Amino acid sequence: MNHLLLTHNSLGVGAISNLVGANSCGALSMFIGTTRDNFEHKRVASLEYEAYEPMALKQLGNICDEIRKRWPDCLNIAIYHRLGLVPVGEASVVIGISSPHRQVSLESVAFAIDELKKTVPIWKKEVYDNHESAWKANKECQWISKTSNDCCS
């Protein structure tokens, strides 16, 4: 089953783990992306995320479809992304995938975060401790303009 969510609420890592876990699976792999307190010698106070939600959810579903094609043994997939302000130390994205064996879940989680960064229309702004801010582009993003910094999480 696929569990996809964009939310302005805190992400409960334990709840997501419980959601994707299954007695028939011997592996549950997770990626938890958190807000760090620094970037390129600047002190980060928080991150702020925006999304084009209908397209973002559709693309997250496409990522799940591709995971199931590449790794048919995956049982449950959760991809949760936080929107709005995310303070330092809190999770902005949590991906959890269960499968019978560890290699499948590890590979599929790595694929999921890489594809999210490349293809999902979620934008990230870094807010610094001096109250300045900057929208940040992912180097992985496939649809970034060469003259623009606009892109996804």
mmCIF file of C-alpha atoms in Angstrom:
data_model
loop_
_atom_site.group_PDB
_atom_site.id
_atom_site.type_symbol
_atom_site.label_atom_id
_atom_site.label_comp_id
_atom_site.label_asym_id
_atom_site.label_seq_id
_atom_site.Cartn_x
_atom_site.Cartn_y
_atom_site.Cartn_z
ATOM 1 C CA MET A 1 0.000 0.000 0.000
ATOM 2 C CA ASN A 2 1.145 3.558 -0.714
ATOM 3 C CA HIS A 3 0.880 6.267 1.936
ATOM 4 C CA LEU A 4 1.533 9.763 0.589
ATOM 5 C CA LEU A 5 1.186 12.976 2.547
ATOM 6 C CA LEU A 6 2.050 16.646 2.269
ATOM 7 C CA THR A 7 1.377 18.349 5.594
ATOM 8 C CA HIS A 8 2.120 21.458 7.619
ATOM 9 C CA ASN A 9 2.259 19.305 10.770
ATOM 10 C CA SER A 10 5.303 17.658 12.337
ATOM 11 C CA LEU A 11 6.177 14.257 10.904
ATOM 12 C CA GLY A 12 5.936 11.371 13.366
ATOM 13 C CA VAL A 13 8.761 9.019 12.440
ATOM 14 C CA GLY A 14 7.511 6.274 14.770
ATOM 15 C CA ALA A 15 3.976 6.469 13.398
ATOM 16 C CA ILE A 16 5.266 6.270 9.823
ATOM 17 C CA SER A 17 7.447 3.288 10.744
ATOM 18 C CA ASN A 18 4.417 1.550 12.269
ATOM 19 C CA LEU A 19 2.371 2.370 9.167
ATOM 20 C CA VAL A 20 4.736 0.642 6.738
ATOM 21 C CA GLY A 21 5.889 -2.242 8.919
ATOM 22 C CA ALA A 22 4.427 -5.689 8.304
ATOM 23 C CA ASN A 23 4.798 -9.093 9.917
ATOM 24 C CA SER A 24 5.545 -10.605 6.487
ATOM 25 C CA CYS A 25 8.532 -8.288 5.996
ATOM 26 C CA GLY A 26 11.969 -8.687 7.496
ATOM 27 C CA ALA A 27 13.122 -5.203 6.495
ATOM 28 C CA LEU A 28 11.858 -1.692 6.997
ATOM 29 C CA SER A 29 14.180 1.011 5.717
ATOM 30 C CA MET A 30 13.686 4.696 6.322
ATOM 31 C CA PHE A 31 15.159 7.964 5.165
ATOM 32 C CA ILE A 32 14.605 10.958 7.438
ATOM 33 C CA GLY A 33 15.662 14.336 6.093
ATOM 34 C CA THR A 34 16.047 16.953 8.815
ATOM 35 C CA THR A 35 16.750 20.675 8.939
ATOM 36 C CA ARG A 36 20.399 21.268 9.748
ATOM 37 C CA ASP A 37 21.638 24.455 11.406
ATOM 38 C CA ASN A 38 24.123 25.480 8.730
ATOM 39 C CA PHE A 39 24.704 25.711 5.007
ATOM 40 C CA GLU A 40 27.761 27.138 3.240
ATOM 41 C CA HIS A 41 29.029 28.955 6.353
ATOM 42 C CA LYS A 42 25.603 30.481 7.126
ATOM 43 C CA ARG A 43 23.589 29.752 10.268
ATOM 44 C CA VAL A 44 20.211 28.286 9.269
ATOM 45 C CA ALA A 45 17.287 29.031 11.599
ATOM 46 C CA SER A 46 14.689 27.048 9.654
ATOM 47 C CA LEU A 47 13.580 25.833 6.260
ATOM 48 C CA GLU A 48 10.341 26.767 4.565
ATOM 49 C CA TYR A 49 8.725 24.504 1.973
ATOM 50 C CA GLU A 50 6.076 25.205 -0.639
ATOM 51 C CA ALA A 51 4.572 22.781 -3.135
ATOM 52 C CA TYR A 52 2.262 22.608 -6.074
ATOM 53 C CA GLU A 53 0.319 19.993 -4.136
ATOM 54 C CA PRO A 54 -1.771 18.218 -6.823
ATOM 55 C CA MET A 55 1.268 17.754 -9.061
ATOM 56 C CA ALA A 56 3.536 16.855 -6.128
ATOM 57 C CA LEU A 57 1.168 14.103 -4.941
ATOM 58 C CA LYS A 58 0.824 12.782 -8.492
ATOM 59 C CA GLN A 59 4.595 12.639 -8.871
ATOM 60 C CA LEU A 60 4.998 10.921 -5.493
ATOM 61 C CA GLY A 61 2.529 8.311 -6.760
ATOM 62 C CA ASN A 62 4.613 7.914 -9.921
ATOM 63 C CA ILE A 63 7.686 7.304 -7.751
ATOM 64 C CA CYS A 64 5.793 4.570 -5.884
ATOM 65 C CA ASP A 65 4.732 3.015 -9.209
ATOM 66 C CA GLU A 66 8.336 2.954 -10.403
ATOM 67 C CA ILE A 67 9.528 1.447 -7.105
ATOM 68 C CA ARG A 68 6.973 -1.335 -7.463
ATOM 69 C CA LYS A 69 8.132 -2.030 -11.041
ATOM 70 C CA ARG A 70 11.815 -2.163 -10.073
ATOM 71 C CA TRP A 71 11.360 -3.898 -6.712
ATOM 72 C CA PRO A 72 8.102 -5.900 -6.799
ATOM 73 C CA ASP A 73 8.763 -7.277 -3.297
ATOM 74 C CA CYS A 74 8.143 -3.874 -1.679
ATOM 75 C CA LEU A 75 5.015 -4.144 0.425
ATOM 76 C CA ASN A 76 4.313 -0.746 1.988
ATOM 77 C CA ILE A 77 5.652 2.630 0.927
ATOM 78 C CA ALA A 78 5.253 5.908 2.814
ATOM 79 C CA ILE A 79 6.493 9.242 1.499
ATOM 80 C CA TYR A 80 5.629 12.147 3.790
ATOM 81 C CA HIS A 81 6.875 15.684 3.177
ATOM 82 C CA ARG A 82 6.379 18.631 5.441
ATOM 83 C CA LEU A 83 5.342 22.027 4.093
ATOM 84 C CA GLY A 84 5.644 25.425 5.709
ATOM 85 C CA LEU A 85 8.223 26.241 8.355
ATOM 86 C CA VAL A 86 10.463 23.388 9.569
ATOM 87 C CA PRO A 87 12.731 24.322 12.500
ATOM 88 C CA VAL A 88 16.276 23.029 12.912
ATOM 89 C CA GLY A 89 16.367 19.413 14.040
ATOM 90 C CA GLU A 90 12.889 18.524 12.773
ATOM 91 C CA ALA A 91 12.073 16.194 9.882
ATOM 92 C CA SER A 92 11.086 17.688 6.542
ATOM 93 C CA VAL A 93 10.782 14.391 4.689
ATOM 94 C CA VAL A 94 10.300 10.802 5.830
ATOM 95 C CA ILE A 95 10.339 7.843 3.473
ATOM 96 C CA GLY A 96 9.679 4.337 4.756
ATOM 97 C CA ILE A 97 9.553 1.122 2.737
ATOM 98 C CA SER A 98 9.026 -2.445 3.915
ATOM 99 C CA SER A 99 10.043 -5.586 2.054
ATOM 100 C CA PRO A 100 10.899 -9.190 2.862
ATOM 101 C CA HIS A 101 14.669 -8.517 2.608
ATOM 102 C CA ARG A 102 16.931 -5.564 3.448
ATOM 103 C CA GLN A 103 18.601 -4.978 0.076
ATOM 104 C CA VAL A 104 15.279 -4.252 -1.638
ATOM 105 C CA SER A 105 14.144 -1.805 1.031
ATOM 106 C CA LEU A 106 17.532 -0.047 1.186
ATOM 107 C CA GLU A 107 17.785 0.366 -2.586
ATOM 108 C CA SER A 108 14.180 1.498 -2.971
ATOM 109 C CA VAL A 109 14.446 4.125 -0.218
ATOM 110 C CA ALA A 110 17.572 5.578 -1.848
ATOM 111 C CA PHE A 111 15.774 5.631 -5.200
ATOM 112 C CA ALA A 112 12.716 7.321 -3.658
ATOM 113 C CA ILE A 113 14.607 10.263 -2.122
ATOM 114 C CA ASP A 114 16.699 10.756 -5.254
ATOM 115 C CA GLU A 115 13.603 10.795 -7.478
ATOM 116 C CA LEU A 116 11.750 13.095 -5.082
ATOM 117 C CA LYS A 117 14.610 15.578 -5.279
ATOM 118 C CA LYS A 118 14.718 15.306 -9.087
ATOM 119 C CA THR A 119 11.040 15.408 -9.990
ATOM 120 C CA VAL A 120 8.625 16.574 -7.289
ATOM 121 C CA PRO A 121 7.540 20.252 -7.348
ATOM 122 C CA ILE A 122 8.445 21.154 -3.783
ATOM 123 C CA TRP A 123 10.483 24.307 -3.201
ATOM 124 C CA LYS A 124 12.775 25.023 -0.250
ATOM 125 C CA LYS A 125 13.728 28.366 1.247
ATOM 126 C CA GLU A 126 16.513 28.619 3.818
ATOM 127 C CA VAL A 127 15.883 31.169 6.560
ATOM 128 C CA TYR A 128 19.074 32.330 8.247
ATOM 129 C CA ASP A 129 19.628 33.549 11.795
ATOM 130 C CA ASN A 130 20.174 37.119 10.495
ATOM 131 C CA HIS A 131 16.591 37.019 9.085
ATOM 132 C CA GLU A 132 17.798 36.862 5.475
ATOM 133 C CA SER A 133 16.551 33.996 3.331
ATOM 134 C CA ALA A 134 17.232 32.299 0.011
ATOM 135 C CA TRP A 135 15.317 29.864 -2.170
ATOM 136 C CA LYS A 136 17.512 26.852 -2.846
ATOM 137 C CA ALA A 137 17.596 24.617 -5.905
ATOM 138 C CA ASN A 138 18.511 20.947 -5.828
ATOM 139 C CA LYS A 139 21.382 19.993 -8.058
ATOM 140 C CA GLU A 140 19.387 16.825 -8.861
ATOM 141 C CA CYS A 141 16.339 18.680 -10.152
ATOM 142 C CA GLN A 142 15.582 17.723 -13.770
ATOM 143 C CA TRP A 143 13.383 20.689 -14.654
ATOM 144 C CA ILE A 144 15.538 23.515 -13.347
ATOM 145 C CA SER A 145 16.183 26.366 -15.727
ATOM 146 C CA LYS A 146 19.858 27.046 -16.375
ATOM 147 C CA THR A 147 19.182 30.735 -15.663
ATOM 148 C CA SER A 148 17.006 30.227 -12.620
ATOM 149 C CA ASN A 149 17.478 28.840 -9.127
ATOM 150 C CA ASP A 150 13.836 27.677 -8.937
ATOM 151 C CA CYS A 151 13.369 24.007 -8.223
ATOM 152 C CA CYS A 152 12.231 21.325 -5.898
ATOM 153 C CA SER A 153 13.023 20.311 -2.292
#
